[in-house]
């Protein structure tokens, strides 16, 4: 009896317990691989959805705070990790790949709008499907913040439900896109070059062992300075000629400040790459995204079941948004720009801010090949920035 009450009383203890269960169970399931493919930390979202769907009740306000704080930690850590090499990436192949990323984002937004018109769907709902189809959690947060500022009741929950419905097949769809690109272009992996073709830069997925974590208290100071400045930057309204302005938000602001801090800090010698790419920052990133995904899942589970039953076509729409843009853009990159296949797999993951795709690309690439990581890191920051803006624009266009 006491156990049932613990699961359903919606208190602080229940919320912390369920967050912990969702995260450790999700991480354990993430270790499972099927033919070298794993959904990784995405399982945390699914476990959270499952717990919520069977009747577990958490404190809504507490979930919201933990979810947003987790996202802030995640984007701050990512910004620090890729910042030192981000601006160098625009040399050589980096500029072309970032232009490809811009086109990829534009195609995704355009397809979302077309689907909304042709299928007679609310564009606000499709904004949720869009963020799930591109596996972009900061974009979801920005869209939810936008509807909250506009006072649209219930819209935030529908955004989360659309995100959760589209997310699972989006992860699979990007991996399938990598395989289709290989098939369309008749790529022979044995003949594909494995040397570095882009300017060397820090990878957000391969942290080095850092001795600086021993000075944890000192290293936390720049982290929270970045967060404070980022939140202030993210709250500045940016007029776009619509009924409401857009903002960088709780995700975009810290990301921009962290990018600059990572680049400028290493350049000026304020701190070393052992800090920006060390185990401490890496752990902050993983803890942050785990808290965010668990919070989203636990908050959206009940709506998720109802959404699948009544809006099952959202899954189809999500797959289209997921797969069509990267296939078209990477075909151009391969056939016209002659970009390496391993780099393009990393590009697909980075242009959709999706770690599982990068993990798949690293499994396909020969041992020691860094091209997937470099392709991912080259387009990740600009893509994240654009996804945050476009998710808000879709909400504002619905007004």
mmCIF file of C-alpha atoms in Angstrom:
data_model
loop_
_atom_site.group_PDB
_atom_site.id
_atom_site.type_symbol
_atom_site.label_atom_id
_atom_site.label_comp_id
_atom_site.label_asym_id
_atom_site.label_seq_id
_atom_site.Cartn_x
_atom_site.Cartn_y
_atom_site.Cartn_z
ATOM 1 C CA UNK A 1 0.000 0.000 0.000
ATOM 2 C CA UNK A 2 2.768 2.417 0.953
ATOM 3 C CA UNK A 3 4.583 1.571 -2.287
ATOM 4 C CA UNK A 4 1.531 2.366 -4.428
ATOM 5 C CA UNK A 5 1.157 5.675 -2.604
ATOM 6 C CA UNK A 6 4.841 6.414 -3.196
ATOM 7 C CA UNK A 7 4.373 5.999 -6.954
ATOM 8 C CA UNK A 8 1.258 8.117 -7.233
ATOM 9 C CA UNK A 9 1.421 10.868 -4.581
ATOM 10 C CA UNK A 10 3.234 13.318 -6.874
ATOM 11 C CA UNK A 11 5.613 14.398 -4.140
ATOM 12 C CA UNK A 12 9.276 15.362 -4.210
ATOM 13 C CA UNK A 13 10.396 11.876 -3.177
ATOM 14 C CA UNK A 14 8.340 10.237 -5.906
ATOM 15 C CA UNK A 15 9.701 12.621 -8.528
ATOM 16 C CA UNK A 16 13.345 12.038 -7.582
ATOM 17 C CA UNK A 17 12.756 8.284 -7.382
ATOM 18 C CA UNK A 18 11.165 8.111 -10.824
ATOM 19 C CA UNK A 19 13.840 10.309 -12.386
ATOM 20 C CA UNK A 20 16.463 7.958 -10.958
ATOM 21 C CA UNK A 21 14.653 4.842 -12.171
ATOM 22 C CA UNK A 22 14.122 6.285 -15.656
ATOM 23 C CA UNK A 23 17.782 7.260 -15.965
ATOM 24 C CA UNK A 24 19.484 4.121 -14.643
ATOM 25 C CA UNK A 25 17.074 1.758 -16.429
ATOM 26 C CA UNK A 26 17.364 3.774 -19.650
ATOM 27 C CA UNK A 27 21.156 3.785 -19.513
ATOM 28 C CA UNK A 28 21.229 0.036 -18.944
ATOM 29 C CA UNK A 29 18.915 -0.560 -21.914
ATOM 30 C CA UNK A 30 21.092 1.795 -23.957
ATOM 31 C CA UNK A 31 23.919 -0.705 -23.768
ATOM 32 C CA UNK A 32 21.913 -3.179 -25.852
ATOM 33 C CA UNK A 33 23.028 -3.348 -29.490
ATOM 34 C CA UNK A 34 21.262 -4.947 -32.439
ATOM 35 C CA UNK A 35 23.678 -5.438 -35.347
ATOM 36 C CA UNK A 36 25.876 -2.683 -33.980
ATOM 37 C CA UNK A 37 22.991 -0.217 -33.640
ATOM 38 C CA UNK A 38 21.945 1.177 -30.268
ATOM 39 C CA UNK A 39 19.543 3.929 -29.241
ATOM 40 C CA UNK A 40 21.870 4.810 -26.376
ATOM 41 C CA UNK A 41 20.659 7.432 -23.926
ATOM 42 C CA UNK A 42 17.405 7.816 -25.910
ATOM 43 C CA UNK A 43 16.130 4.877 -23.864
ATOM 44 C CA UNK A 44 15.873 7.237 -20.884
ATOM 45 C CA UNK A 45 13.071 9.066 -22.711
ATOM 46 C CA UNK A 46 11.245 5.826 -23.486
ATOM 47 C CA UNK A 47 11.492 4.499 -19.922
ATOM 48 C CA UNK A 48 10.151 7.812 -18.622
ATOM 49 C CA UNK A 49 7.241 7.623 -21.068
ATOM 50 C CA UNK A 50 6.525 4.047 -19.964
ATOM 51 C CA UNK A 51 6.500 4.932 -16.262
ATOM 52 C CA UNK A 52 4.191 7.876 -16.838
ATOM 53 C CA UNK A 53 1.885 5.832 -19.086
ATOM 54 C CA UNK A 54 1.280 3.192 -16.372
ATOM 55 C CA UNK A 55 0.151 5.812 -13.866
ATOM 56 C CA UNK A 56 3.266 7.083 -12.089
ATOM 57 C CA UNK A 57 2.600 10.656 -10.967
ATOM 58 C CA UNK A 58 5.372 13.232 -10.493
ATOM 59 C CA UNK A 59 5.412 16.834 -9.323
ATOM 60 C CA UNK A 60 4.858 18.880 -12.481
ATOM 61 C CA UNK A 61 6.661 22.028 -11.321
ATOM 62 C CA UNK A 62 9.647 20.068 -10.068
ATOM 63 C CA UNK A 63 9.863 18.102 -13.309
ATOM 64 C CA UNK A 64 9.834 21.339 -15.285
ATOM 65 C CA UNK A 65 12.705 22.850 -13.275
ATOM 66 C CA UNK A 66 14.840 19.699 -13.429
ATOM 67 C CA UNK A 67 14.165 19.272 -17.153
ATOM 68 C CA UNK A 68 15.180 22.833 -17.988
ATOM 69 C CA UNK A 69 18.248 22.787 -15.736
ATOM 70 C CA UNK A 70 19.358 19.492 -17.273
ATOM 71 C CA UNK A 71 19.065 21.003 -20.742
ATOM 72 C CA UNK A 72 21.092 24.043 -19.682
ATOM 73 C CA UNK A 73 23.887 21.811 -18.355
ATOM 74 C CA UNK A 74 23.840 19.804 -21.594
ATOM 75 C CA UNK A 75 24.121 22.712 -24.034
ATOM 76 C CA UNK A 76 26.715 24.469 -21.867
ATOM 77 C CA UNK A 77 28.918 21.373 -21.875
ATOM 78 C CA UNK A 78 28.471 20.877 -25.633
ATOM 79 C CA UNK A 79 29.361 24.500 -26.302
ATOM 80 C CA UNK A 80 32.556 24.225 -24.256
ATOM 81 C CA UNK A 81 33.546 20.975 -25.982
ATOM 82 C CA UNK A 82 33.123 22.138 -29.570
ATOM 83 C CA UNK A 83 33.915 25.823 -29.029
ATOM 84 C CA UNK A 84 37.733 25.625 -29.382
ATOM 85 C CA UNK A 85 37.448 24.117 -32.868
ATOM 86 C CA UNK A 86 34.165 25.576 -34.090
ATOM 87 C CA UNK A 87 35.461 28.741 -35.739
ATOM 88 C CA UNK A 88 38.424 26.896 -37.273
ATOM 89 C CA UNK A 89 35.960 24.480 -38.858
ATOM 90 C CA UNK A 90 34.859 27.155 -41.350
ATOM 91 C CA UNK A 91 38.185 26.774 -43.118
ATOM 92 C CA UNK A 92 38.452 24.245 -45.944
ATOM 93 C CA UNK A 93 35.448 21.886 -45.999
ATOM 94 C CA UNK A 94 33.791 23.326 -42.914
ATOM 95 C CA UNK A 95 32.133 26.270 -44.679
ATOM 96 C CA UNK A 96 30.587 24.065 -47.360
ATOM 97 C CA UNK A 97 29.280 21.629 -44.761
ATOM 98 C CA UNK A 98 27.722 24.391 -42.662
ATOM 99 C CA UNK A 99 25.999 25.752 -45.772
ATOM 100 C CA UNK A 100 24.699 22.235 -46.350
ATOM 101 C CA UNK A 101 23.450 22.225 -42.769
ATOM 102 C CA UNK A 102 21.548 25.478 -43.374
ATOM 103 C CA UNK A 103 19.881 23.949 -46.439
ATOM 104 C CA UNK A 104 19.082 20.809 -44.440
ATOM 105 C CA UNK A 105 17.336 22.860 -41.749
ATOM 106 C CA UNK A 106 15.433 24.918 -44.341
ATOM 107 C CA UNK A 107 14.199 21.763 -46.065
ATOM 108 C CA UNK A 108 13.003 20.332 -42.759
ATOM 109 C CA UNK A 109 11.051 23.491 -41.919
ATOM 110 C CA UNK A 110 9.613 23.703 -45.428
ATOM 111 C CA UNK A 111 8.463 20.074 -45.398
ATOM 112 C CA UNK A 112 6.867 20.591 -41.965
ATOM 113 C CA UNK A 113 4.862 23.571 -43.233
ATOM 114 C CA UNK A 114 3.800 21.720 -46.393
ATOM 115 C CA UNK A 115 2.633 18.698 -44.389
ATOM 116 C CA UNK A 116 0.668 20.948 -42.012
ATOM 117 C CA UNK A 117 -1.155 22.570 -44.941
ATOM 118 C CA UNK A 118 -1.774 19.434 -46.995
ATOM 119 C CA UNK A 119 -2.793 17.260 -44.035
ATOM 120 C CA UNK A 120 -4.780 20.044 -42.317
ATOM 121 C CA UNK A 121 -2.676 19.850 -39.146
ATOM 122 C CA UNK A 122 -2.158 22.574 -36.556
ATOM 123 C CA UNK A 123 1.270 24.067 -37.153
ATOM 124 C CA UNK A 124 1.852 24.262 -33.401
ATOM 125 C CA UNK A 125 1.382 20.488 -33.141
ATOM 126 C CA UNK A 126 3.629 19.958 -36.139
ATOM 127 C CA UNK A 127 6.312 22.020 -34.412
ATOM 128 C CA UNK A 128 6.416 19.268 -31.781
ATOM 129 C CA UNK A 129 6.633 16.597 -34.462
ATOM 130 C CA UNK A 130 9.387 18.632 -36.125
ATOM 131 C CA UNK A 131 11.525 18.766 -32.975
ATOM 132 C CA UNK A 132 11.091 15.030 -32.452
ATOM 133 C CA UNK A 133 11.844 14.251 -36.096
ATOM 134 C CA UNK A 134 15.129 16.139 -35.842
ATOM 135 C CA UNK A 135 15.784 14.735 -32.329
ATOM 136 C CA UNK A 136 16.406 18.245 -31.054
ATOM 137 C CA UNK A 137 15.518 18.596 -27.397
ATOM 138 C CA UNK A 138 16.577 22.275 -27.071
ATOM 139 C CA UNK A 139 14.256 23.053 -29.986
ATOM 140 C CA UNK A 140 11.383 21.444 -28.085
ATOM 141 C CA UNK A 141 12.231 23.490 -25.010
ATOM 142 C CA UNK A 142 12.341 26.706 -27.063
ATOM 143 C CA UNK A 143 8.970 25.930 -28.646
ATOM 144 C CA UNK A 144 7.449 25.168 -25.243
ATOM 145 C CA UNK A 145 8.862 28.397 -23.854
ATOM 146 C CA UNK A 146 7.332 30.279 -26.792
ATOM 147 C CA UNK A 147 3.827 28.871 -26.238
ATOM 148 C CA UNK A 148 4.206 29.542 -22.517
ATOM 149 C CA UNK A 149 5.048 33.196 -23.175
ATOM 150 C CA UNK A 150 2.036 33.418 -25.476
ATOM 151 C CA UNK A 151 -0.285 31.842 -22.884
ATOM 152 C CA UNK A 152 -1.399 28.960 -25.115
ATOM 153 C CA UNK A 153 -2.868 26.482 -22.624
ATOM 154 C CA UNK A 154 -2.223 22.812 -23.323
ATOM 155 C CA UNK A 155 0.037 23.563 -26.271
ATOM 156 C CA UNK A 156 3.220 22.684 -24.366
ATOM 157 C CA UNK A 157 1.920 19.183 -23.574
ATOM 158 C CA UNK A 158 0.932 18.622 -27.199
ATOM 159 C CA UNK A 159 4.369 19.761 -28.318
ATOM 160 C CA UNK A 160 5.959 17.219 -25.969
ATOM 161 C CA UNK A 161 3.604 14.499 -27.188
ATOM 162 C CA UNK A 162 4.410 15.227 -30.842
ATOM 163 C CA UNK A 163 8.106 15.204 -30.005
ATOM 164 C CA UNK A 164 7.841 11.863 -28.190
ATOM 165 C CA UNK A 165 5.821 10.264 -31.003
ATOM 166 C CA UNK A 166 8.277 11.269 -33.730
ATOM 167 C CA UNK A 167 11.530 10.730 -31.802
ATOM 168 C CA UNK A 168 11.868 6.900 -31.842
ATOM 169 C CA UNK A 169 11.662 6.398 -35.601
ATOM 170 C CA UNK A 170 13.731 9.544 -36.147
ATOM 171 C CA UNK A 171 16.720 7.846 -34.535
ATOM 172 C CA UNK A 172 16.237 4.803 -36.760
ATOM 173 C CA UNK A 173 15.459 6.979 -39.797
ATOM 174 C CA UNK A 174 18.793 8.786 -39.679
ATOM 175 C CA UNK A 175 20.692 5.528 -39.512
ATOM 176 C CA UNK A 176 18.655 4.268 -42.472
ATOM 177 C CA UNK A 177 19.540 7.527 -44.281
ATOM 178 C CA UNK A 178 23.234 6.675 -43.843
ATOM 179 C CA UNK A 179 22.623 3.230 -45.321
ATOM 180 C CA UNK A 180 20.563 4.603 -48.232
ATOM 181 C CA UNK A 181 23.285 7.138 -49.062
ATOM 182 C CA UNK A 182 25.796 4.315 -49.228
ATOM 183 C CA UNK A 183 23.476 2.303 -51.501
ATOM 184 C CA UNK A 184 22.521 5.203 -53.795
ATOM 185 C CA UNK A 185 26.153 6.207 -54.329
ATOM 186 C CA UNK A 186 27.452 2.627 -54.501
ATOM 187 C CA UNK A 187 30.094 3.358 -51.889
ATOM 188 C CA UNK A 188 32.711 0.689 -51.265
ATOM 189 C CA UNK A 189 33.899 1.104 -47.674
ATOM 190 C CA UNK A 190 37.156 -0.690 -48.452
ATOM 191 C CA UNK A 191 38.047 2.019 -50.976
ATOM 192 C CA UNK A 192 36.829 4.988 -48.945
ATOM 193 C CA UNK A 193 39.662 7.240 -47.631
ATOM 194 C CA UNK A 194 39.962 7.428 -43.859
ATOM 195 C CA UNK A 195 42.417 10.309 -43.445
ATOM 196 C CA UNK A 196 41.368 13.626 -41.936
ATOM 197 C CA UNK A 197 39.970 15.951 -44.578
ATOM 198 C CA UNK A 198 38.792 18.715 -42.289
ATOM 199 C CA UNK A 199 40.710 20.980 -39.982
ATOM 200 C CA UNK A 200 41.334 19.133 -36.731
ATOM 201 C CA UNK A 201 39.011 20.178 -33.967
ATOM 202 C CA UNK A 202 37.640 19.058 -30.656
ATOM 203 C CA UNK A 203 35.049 16.308 -30.880
ATOM 204 C CA UNK A 204 32.046 16.439 -28.570
ATOM 205 C CA UNK A 205 31.974 12.678 -28.246
ATOM 206 C CA UNK A 206 35.551 11.757 -27.453
ATOM 207 C CA UNK A 207 36.560 13.419 -24.205
ATOM 208 C CA UNK A 208 40.173 13.127 -23.139
ATOM 209 C CA UNK A 209 41.231 12.062 -19.696
ATOM 210 C CA UNK A 210 41.567 15.203 -17.602
ATOM 211 C CA UNK A 211 43.553 15.808 -14.482
ATOM 212 C CA UNK A 212 41.765 19.110 -13.945
ATOM 213 C CA UNK A 213 38.725 17.397 -12.430
ATOM 214 C CA UNK A 214 40.681 17.278 -9.170
ATOM 215 C CA UNK A 215 40.034 21.036 -8.948
ATOM 216 C CA UNK A 216 36.292 20.589 -9.250
ATOM 217 C CA UNK A 217 35.329 23.616 -7.177
ATOM 218 C CA UNK A 218 37.475 25.952 -9.271
ATOM 219 C CA UNK A 219 36.268 24.478 -12.543
ATOM 220 C CA UNK A 220 32.620 24.907 -11.587
ATOM 221 C CA UNK A 221 33.069 28.688 -11.452
ATOM 222 C CA UNK A 222 33.297 29.233 -15.262
ATOM 223 C CA UNK A 223 30.447 26.750 -15.795
ATOM 224 C CA UNK A 224 28.004 28.772 -13.728
ATOM 225 C CA UNK A 225 29.290 32.106 -15.005
ATOM 226 C CA UNK A 226 28.524 30.840 -18.521
ATOM 227 C CA UNK A 227 25.072 29.680 -17.442
ATOM 228 C CA UNK A 228 24.246 33.023 -15.801
ATOM 229 C CA UNK A 229 25.396 35.061 -18.805
ATOM 230 C CA UNK A 230 23.696 32.613 -21.182
ATOM 231 C CA UNK A 231 20.318 32.887 -19.478
ATOM 232 C CA UNK A 232 20.517 36.684 -19.599
ATOM 233 C CA UNK A 233 21.422 36.547 -23.292
ATOM 234 C CA UNK A 234 18.686 34.011 -23.979
ATOM 235 C CA UNK A 235 16.020 36.257 -22.444
ATOM 236 C CA UNK A 236 16.649 39.122 -24.887
ATOM 237 C CA UNK A 237 13.725 39.341 -27.360
ATOM 238 C CA UNK A 238 14.723 39.415 -31.019
ATOM 239 C CA UNK A 239 12.120 41.052 -33.320
ATOM 240 C CA UNK A 240 11.384 39.004 -36.441
ATOM 241 C CA UNK A 241 8.428 40.980 -37.767
ATOM 242 C CA UNK A 242 5.830 38.568 -36.350
ATOM 243 C CA UNK A 243 3.263 38.767 -33.539
ATOM 244 C CA UNK A 244 5.940 37.984 -30.971
ATOM 245 C CA UNK A 245 9.738 38.065 -30.921
ATOM 246 C CA UNK A 246 11.946 35.011 -30.756
ATOM 247 C CA UNK A 247 14.562 34.357 -28.098
ATOM 248 C CA UNK A 248 17.657 32.239 -27.830
ATOM 249 C CA UNK A 249 15.970 30.908 -24.717
ATOM 250 C CA UNK A 250 17.262 28.759 -21.876
ATOM 251 C CA UNK A 251 19.091 26.515 -24.337
ATOM 252 C CA UNK A 252 20.324 28.868 -27.037
ATOM 253 C CA UNK A 253 21.724 31.549 -24.731
ATOM 254 C CA UNK A 254 24.038 29.262 -22.720
ATOM 255 C CA UNK A 255 25.047 27.476 -25.935
ATOM 256 C CA UNK A 256 26.206 30.695 -27.618
ATOM 257 C CA UNK A 257 28.071 31.907 -24.521
ATOM 258 C CA UNK A 258 29.678 28.485 -24.013
ATOM 259 C CA UNK A 259 30.825 28.379 -27.651
ATOM 260 C CA UNK A 260 32.490 31.768 -27.307
ATOM 261 C CA UNK A 261 33.924 30.888 -23.892
ATOM 262 C CA UNK A 262 35.335 27.608 -25.195
ATOM 263 C CA UNK A 263 36.943 29.278 -28.199
ATOM 264 C CA UNK A 264 38.169 32.454 -26.524
ATOM 265 C CA UNK A 265 39.181 30.797 -23.266
ATOM 266 C CA UNK A 266 41.497 28.292 -24.951
ATOM 267 C CA UNK A 267 42.821 30.934 -27.357
ATOM 268 C CA UNK A 268 43.670 33.337 -24.516
ATOM 269 C CA UNK A 269 45.005 30.593 -22.256
ATOM 270 C CA UNK A 270 42.424 31.138 -19.522
ATOM 271 C CA UNK A 271 41.986 27.383 -19.408
ATOM 272 C CA UNK A 272 43.162 24.423 -21.442
ATOM 273 C CA UNK A 273 41.449 21.887 -23.663
ATOM 274 C CA UNK A 274 41.826 19.491 -20.728
ATOM 275 C CA UNK A 275 39.028 21.515 -19.163
ATOM 276 C CA UNK A 276 36.803 22.052 -22.217
ATOM 277 C CA UNK A 277 37.110 18.449 -23.396
ATOM 278 C CA UNK A 278 37.745 16.751 -20.063
ATOM 279 C CA UNK A 279 35.826 14.144 -18.130
ATOM 280 C CA UNK A 280 34.213 16.755 -15.890
ATOM 281 C CA UNK A 281 32.549 18.618 -18.755
ATOM 282 C CA UNK A 282 31.671 15.332 -20.437
ATOM 283 C CA UNK A 283 29.903 14.128 -17.286
ATOM 284 C CA UNK A 284 27.985 17.406 -17.021
ATOM 285 C CA UNK A 285 26.806 16.878 -20.589
ATOM 286 C CA UNK A 286 25.602 13.329 -19.954
ATOM 287 C CA UNK A 287 23.914 14.160 -16.647
ATOM 288 C CA UNK A 288 22.197 17.136 -18.248
ATOM 289 C CA UNK A 289 20.720 15.280 -21.216
ATOM 290 C CA UNK A 290 19.695 12.349 -19.001
ATOM 291 C CA UNK A 291 17.766 14.662 -16.651
ATOM 292 C CA UNK A 292 16.119 16.405 -19.594
ATOM 293 C CA UNK A 293 15.031 13.214 -21.372
ATOM 294 C CA UNK A 294 13.747 11.669 -18.146
ATOM 295 C CA UNK A 295 11.788 14.831 -17.373
ATOM 296 C CA UNK A 296 10.244 14.964 -20.844
ATOM 297 C CA UNK A 297 9.294 11.279 -20.716
ATOM 298 C CA UNK A 298 7.768 11.385 -17.236
ATOM 299 C CA UNK A 299 5.781 14.478 -18.166
ATOM 300 C CA UNK A 300 4.526 13.295 -21.547
ATOM 301 C CA UNK A 301 3.787 9.605 -21.042
ATOM 302 C CA UNK A 302 0.025 9.813 -20.530
ATOM 303 C CA UNK A 303 -0.419 12.186 -23.460
ATOM 304 C CA UNK A 304 1.878 9.988 -25.563
ATOM 305 C CA UNK A 305 -0.481 6.987 -25.519
ATOM 306 C CA UNK A 306 -3.499 9.103 -26.425
ATOM 307 C CA UNK A 307 -1.529 10.877 -29.142
ATOM 308 C CA UNK A 308 -0.415 7.635 -30.807
ATOM 309 C CA UNK A 309 -4.009 6.411 -30.831
ATOM 310 C CA UNK A 310 -5.507 9.567 -32.281
ATOM 311 C CA UNK A 311 -2.625 11.018 -34.280
ATOM 312 C CA UNK A 312 -0.766 7.959 -35.551
ATOM 313 C CA UNK A 313 -0.057 9.784 -38.827
ATOM 314 C CA UNK A 314 2.324 12.028 -36.872
ATOM 315 C CA UNK A 315 4.723 9.096 -36.890
ATOM 316 C CA UNK A 316 4.627 9.040 -40.708
ATOM 317 C CA UNK A 317 5.035 12.800 -40.942
ATOM 318 C CA UNK A 318 8.001 12.579 -38.592
ATOM 319 C CA UNK A 319 9.743 9.982 -40.746
ATOM 320 C CA UNK A 320 9.356 12.206 -43.828
ATOM 321 C CA UNK A 321 10.789 15.227 -41.989
ATOM 322 C CA UNK A 322 13.617 13.081 -40.659
ATOM 323 C CA UNK A 323 14.778 11.360 -43.822
ATOM 324 C CA UNK A 324 14.060 13.481 -46.892
ATOM 325 C CA UNK A 325 16.303 16.522 -46.110
ATOM 326 C CA UNK A 326 19.504 14.643 -45.134
ATOM 327 C CA UNK A 327 19.234 12.223 -48.054
ATOM 328 C CA UNK A 328 18.886 15.076 -50.571
ATOM 329 C CA UNK A 329 21.636 17.193 -48.993
ATOM 330 C CA UNK A 330 24.151 14.363 -48.564
ATOM 331 C CA UNK A 331 23.568 13.153 -52.113
ATOM 332 C CA UNK A 332 24.585 16.639 -53.234
ATOM 333 C CA UNK A 333 27.546 16.556 -50.862
ATOM 334 C CA UNK A 334 28.719 13.241 -52.229
ATOM 335 C CA UNK A 335 27.982 13.555 -55.948
ATOM 336 C CA UNK A 336 28.806 17.246 -56.398
ATOM 337 C CA UNK A 337 31.200 18.171 -53.587
ATOM 338 C CA UNK A 338 32.753 14.671 -53.331
ATOM 339 C CA UNK A 339 32.740 14.669 -49.523
ATOM 340 C CA UNK A 340 33.969 11.533 -47.783
ATOM 341 C CA UNK A 341 31.226 9.061 -46.786
ATOM 342 C CA UNK A 342 32.410 8.776 -43.183
ATOM 343 C CA UNK A 343 32.295 12.569 -42.881
ATOM 344 C CA UNK A 344 28.788 12.626 -44.362
ATOM 345 C CA UNK A 345 27.548 10.097 -41.802
ATOM 346 C CA UNK A 346 28.857 12.399 -39.096
ATOM 347 C CA UNK A 347 27.149 15.301 -40.883
ATOM 348 C CA UNK A 348 23.793 13.499 -40.765
ATOM 349 C CA UNK A 349 24.147 13.007 -37.016
ATOM 350 C CA UNK A 350 25.350 16.578 -36.420
ATOM 351 C CA UNK A 351 22.729 18.202 -38.638
ATOM 352 C CA UNK A 352 20.058 16.463 -36.549
ATOM 353 C CA UNK A 353 22.000 16.778 -33.265
ATOM 354 C CA UNK A 354 21.664 13.019 -32.810
ATOM 355 C CA UNK A 355 24.385 11.099 -30.879
ATOM 356 C CA UNK A 356 23.062 7.585 -31.784
ATOM 357 C CA UNK A 357 23.706 8.295 -35.478
ATOM 358 C CA UNK A 358 27.256 9.325 -34.671
ATOM 359 C CA UNK A 359 27.734 6.144 -32.646
ATOM 360 C CA UNK A 360 26.550 4.132 -35.648
ATOM 361 C CA UNK A 361 28.913 6.021 -37.963
ATOM 362 C CA UNK A 362 31.844 5.314 -35.653
ATOM 363 C CA UNK A 363 30.944 1.621 -35.659
ATOM 364 C CA UNK A 364 30.938 1.575 -39.469
ATOM 365 C CA UNK A 365 34.175 3.543 -39.846
ATOM 366 C CA UNK A 366 37.517 1.729 -39.450
ATOM 367 C CA UNK A 367 39.179 1.898 -36.062
ATOM 368 C CA UNK A 368 41.020 5.183 -35.596
ATOM 369 C CA UNK A 369 39.041 7.058 -38.272
ATOM 370 C CA UNK A 370 38.021 10.454 -36.858
ATOM 371 C CA UNK A 371 36.022 11.671 -39.852
ATOM 372 C CA UNK A 372 32.548 10.927 -38.402
ATOM 373 C CA UNK A 373 33.376 12.850 -35.221
ATOM 374 C CA UNK A 374 34.756 15.761 -37.209
ATOM 375 C CA UNK A 375 31.769 15.905 -39.556
ATOM 376 C CA UNK A 376 29.451 15.870 -36.541
ATOM 377 C CA UNK A 377 31.298 18.578 -34.618
ATOM 378 C CA UNK A 378 31.643 20.838 -37.679
ATOM 379 C CA UNK A 379 27.900 21.365 -38.149
ATOM 380 C CA UNK A 380 26.534 20.678 -34.662
ATOM 381 C CA UNK A 381 26.750 24.212 -33.148
ATOM 382 C CA UNK A 382 25.221 26.094 -36.096
ATOM 383 C CA UNK A 383 22.557 23.424 -36.489
ATOM 384 C CA UNK A 384 21.614 23.621 -32.806
ATOM 385 C CA UNK A 385 21.280 27.379 -33.086
ATOM 386 C CA UNK A 386 19.075 27.131 -36.195
ATOM 387 C CA UNK A 387 16.875 24.384 -34.749
ATOM 388 C CA UNK A 388 16.150 26.463 -31.664
ATOM 389 C CA UNK A 389 15.101 29.428 -33.812
ATOM 390 C CA UNK A 390 13.063 27.473 -36.353
ATOM 391 C CA UNK A 391 11.083 25.603 -33.688
ATOM 392 C CA UNK A 392 9.957 28.961 -32.277
ATOM 393 C CA UNK A 393 9.225 30.334 -35.748
ATOM 394 C CA UNK A 394 6.903 27.433 -36.485
ATOM 395 C CA UNK A 395 4.940 28.229 -33.314
ATOM 396 C CA UNK A 396 4.757 31.941 -34.183
ATOM 397 C CA UNK A 397 3.678 31.171 -37.752
ATOM 398 C CA UNK A 398 0.694 29.273 -36.344
ATOM 399 C CA UNK A 399 -0.736 32.431 -34.742
#
